[in-house]
mmCIF file of C-alpha atoms in Angstrom:
data_model
loop_
_atom_site.group_PDB
_atom_site.id
_atom_site.type_symbol
_atom_site.label_atom_id
_atom_site.label_comp_id
_atom_site.label_asym_id
_atom_site.label_seq_id
_atom_site.Cartn_x
_atom_site.Cartn_y
_atom_site.Cartn_z
ATOM 1 C CA GLN A 1 -8.762 9.092 -2.383
ATOM 2 C CA VAL A 2 -5.457 10.609 -1.319
ATOM 3 C CA GLN A 3 -2.797 8.985 -3.475
ATOM 4 C CA LEU A 4 0.147 11.231 -2.583
ATOM 5 C CA VAL A 5 0.886 12.020 1.067
ATOM 6 C CA GLU A 6 3.540 14.576 1.988
ATOM 7 C CA SER A 7 5.467 14.663 5.239
ATOM 8 C CA GLY A 8 8.521 16.341 6.709
ATOM 9 C CA GLY A 9 7.341 19.913 6.972
ATOM 10 C CA GLY A 10 7.852 22.038 10.032
ATOM 11 C CA LEU A 11 9.356 25.196 11.444
ATOM 12 C CA VAL A 12 13.018 25.896 10.798
ATOM 13 C CA GLN A 13 15.332 28.870 11.208
ATOM 14 C CA ALA A 14 16.652 30.635 8.135
ATOM 15 C CA GLY A 15 19.697 28.830 6.818
ATOM 16 C CA GLY A 16 18.478 25.481 8.060
ATOM 17 C CA SER A 17 17.326 22.400 6.199
ATOM 18 C CA LEU A 18 14.264 20.220 5.830
ATOM 19 C CA ARG A 19 13.562 17.079 3.835
ATOM 20 C CA LEU A 20 10.079 16.576 2.459
ATOM 21 C CA SER A 21 8.803 13.231 1.262
ATOM 22 C CA CYS A 22 5.830 11.644 -0.437
ATOM 23 C CA ALA A 23 5.032 8.320 1.209
ATOM 24 C CA PRO A 24 4.108 5.311 -0.909
ATOM 25 C CA SER A 25 0.557 5.627 -2.158
ATOM 26 C CA GLU A 26 -2.134 3.088 -2.959
ATOM 27 C CA ARG A 27 -0.855 2.864 -6.517
ATOM 28 C CA THR A 28 2.529 3.064 -8.163
ATOM 29 C CA PHE A 29 3.758 6.311 -9.696
ATOM 30 C CA SER A 30 6.969 4.851 -11.067
ATOM 31 C CA SER A 31 5.945 5.713 -14.637
ATOM 32 C CA TYR A 32 4.999 9.317 -13.805
ATOM 33 C CA ASN A 33 6.943 12.527 -13.691
ATOM 34 C CA MET A 34 6.858 13.931 -10.173
ATOM 35 C CA GLY A 35 6.807 17.548 -9.112
ATOM 36 C CA TRP A 36 6.838 19.754 -6.059
ATOM 37 C CA PHE A 37 4.795 22.944 -5.873
ATOM 38 C CA ARG A 38 4.270 25.433 -3.095
ATOM 39 C CA GLN A 39 1.595 27.940 -2.228
ATOM 40 C CA ALA A 40 1.906 30.852 0.158
ATOM 41 C CA PRO A 41 -1.125 32.694 1.554
ATOM 42 C CA GLY A 42 -2.701 34.915 -1.087
ATOM 43 C CA LYS A 43 -0.585 33.489 -3.900
ATOM 44 C CA GLU A 44 -1.074 30.954 -6.662
ATOM 45 C CA ARG A 45 0.642 27.614 -6.709
ATOM 46 C CA GLU A 46 4.284 28.009 -7.656
ATOM 47 C CA PHE A 47 6.410 25.391 -9.337
ATOM 48 C CA VAL A 48 9.431 24.322 -7.307
ATOM 49 C CA ALA A 49 11.021 21.211 -8.805
ATOM 50 C CA ALA A 50 10.284 18.168 -10.943
ATOM 51 C CA ILE A 51 11.900 14.842 -11.725
ATOM 52 C CA ARG A 52 11.412 12.518 -14.669
ATOM 53 C CA TRP A 53 9.833 9.120 -14.086
ATOM 54 C CA SER A 54 13.226 7.453 -14.551
ATOM 55 C CA GLY A 55 14.968 9.853 -12.183
ATOM 56 C CA ASP A 56 17.534 10.863 -14.800
ATOM 57 C CA SER A 57 16.300 14.403 -15.436
ATOM 58 C CA THR A 58 15.303 17.234 -13.111
ATOM 59 C CA LEU A 59 13.918 20.751 -13.375
ATOM 60 C CA TYR A 60 14.031 23.583 -10.831
ATOM 61 C CA THR A 61 12.637 27.044 -10.586
ATOM 62 C CA ASP A 62 15.367 29.689 -10.439
ATOM 63 C CA SER A 63 14.649 30.746 -6.876
ATOM 64 C CA VAL A 64 15.531 27.316 -5.448
ATOM 65 C CA LYS A 65 18.200 26.148 -7.874
ATOM 66 C CA GLY A 66 21.342 25.232 -5.975
ATOM 67 C CA ARG A 67 19.499 25.003 -2.657
ATOM 68 C CA PHE A 68 16.841 22.331 -3.231
ATOM 69 C CA THR A 69 17.293 18.815 -4.591
ATOM 70 C CA ILE A 70 14.517 16.551 -5.830
ATOM 71 C CA SER A 71 15.024 12.795 -5.895
ATOM 72 C CA ARG A 72 12.983 9.624 -6.051
ATOM 73 C CA ASP A 73 13.099 5.965 -5.151
ATOM 74 C CA ASN A 74 10.758 4.142 -7.496
ATOM 75 C CA ALA A 75 11.150 0.865 -5.607
ATOM 76 C CA LYS A 76 9.609 2.572 -2.575
ATOM 77 C CA ASN A 77 7.298 4.756 -4.668
ATOM 78 C CA ALA A 78 8.750 7.726 -2.802
ATOM 79 C CA VAL A 79 9.743 11.252 -3.847
ATOM 80 C CA TYR A 80 11.893 13.611 -1.801
ATOM 81 C CA LEU A 81 12.702 17.299 -1.702
ATOM 82 C CA GLN A 82 15.860 18.170 0.199
ATOM 83 C CA MET A 83 15.734 21.858 1.088
ATOM 84 C CA ASN A 84 18.923 23.542 2.251
ATOM 85 C CA SER A 85 19.768 27.164 3.020
ATOM 86 C CA LEU A 86 16.126 27.898 3.652
ATOM 87 C CA LYS A 87 14.896 31.476 3.474
ATOM 88 C CA PRO A 88 11.787 33.093 4.963
ATOM 89 C CA GLU A 89 10.396 33.478 1.445
ATOM 90 C CA ASP A 90 10.348 29.676 1.171
ATOM 91 C CA THR A 91 7.509 29.631 3.697
ATOM 92 C CA ALA A 92 4.510 27.933 2.087
ATOM 93 C CA VAL A 93 2.458 24.784 1.920
ATOM 94 C CA TYR A 94 4.368 22.319 -0.234
ATOM 95 C CA TYR A 95 2.515 19.874 -2.482
ATOM 96 C CA CYS A 96 3.710 16.745 -4.227
ATOM 97 C CA ALA A 97 2.214 16.008 -7.647
ATOM 98 C CA ALA A 98 2.330 13.292 -10.313
ATOM 99 C CA GLY A 99 1.841 13.742 -14.053
ATOM 100 C CA GLY A 100 1.996 11.649 -17.210
ATOM 101 C CA ARG A 101 3.486 14.158 -19.644
ATOM 102 C CA THR A 102 6.373 13.386 -21.963
ATOM 103 C CA VAL A 103 8.384 16.456 -20.915
ATOM 104 C CA LEU A 104 8.948 17.860 -17.440
ATOM 105 C CA GLY A 105 6.857 20.957 -16.850
ATOM 106 C CA GLY A 106 6.189 23.593 -14.238
ATOM 107 C CA ASN A 107 2.489 24.198 -14.806
ATOM 108 C CA PRO A 108 -0.044 22.729 -12.370
ATOM 109 C CA SER A 109 -1.971 21.469 -15.401
ATOM 110 C CA ASP A 110 0.962 19.190 -16.207
ATOM 111 C CA TYR A 111 0.085 17.089 -13.161
ATOM 112 C CA ASP A 112 -2.859 14.824 -12.499
ATOM 113 C CA TYR A 113 -2.561 13.738 -8.867
ATOM 114 C CA TRP A 114 -1.849 15.825 -5.793
ATOM 115 C CA GLY A 115 -1.068 15.364 -2.136
ATOM 116 C CA GLN A 116 -2.649 17.221 0.748
ATOM 117 C CA GLY A 117 0.340 19.471 1.372
ATOM 118 C CA THR A 118 2.761 19.963 4.238
ATOM 119 C CA GLN A 119 3.504 23.293 5.907
ATOM 120 C CA VAL A 120 7.024 24.698 5.793
ATOM 121 C CA THR A 121 7.708 27.768 7.901
ATOM 122 C CA VAL A 122 11.097 29.480 7.859
ATOM 123 C CA SER A 123 11.795 32.054 10.539
ATOM 124 C CA SER A 124 14.335 34.841 10.292
#
């Protein structure tokens, strides 16, 4: 069963913005760390950002720090990724993930549940 469903992807010009979201799933993820990963054609999944279950701690990969913001609304069981100043190299399928680790991490193995992905394409 799909328990995380991403939305908000699309085509945007370089320098523009998009906001990705994970819609409420069939179970609550309020006690889970949440992460965003992306995968471009021919490449492995790349960590983008993560947020602690309580929302009081975040982690970003260097390439997006200062441009992307991860947030969550546990009451709505929703996670967001605000992407500003987009670059062509941000083009990828973006995946939302949930994991039950004690410390935020950037490895896919840190996460147990995954969404289907949403395409983000940034043109120059």
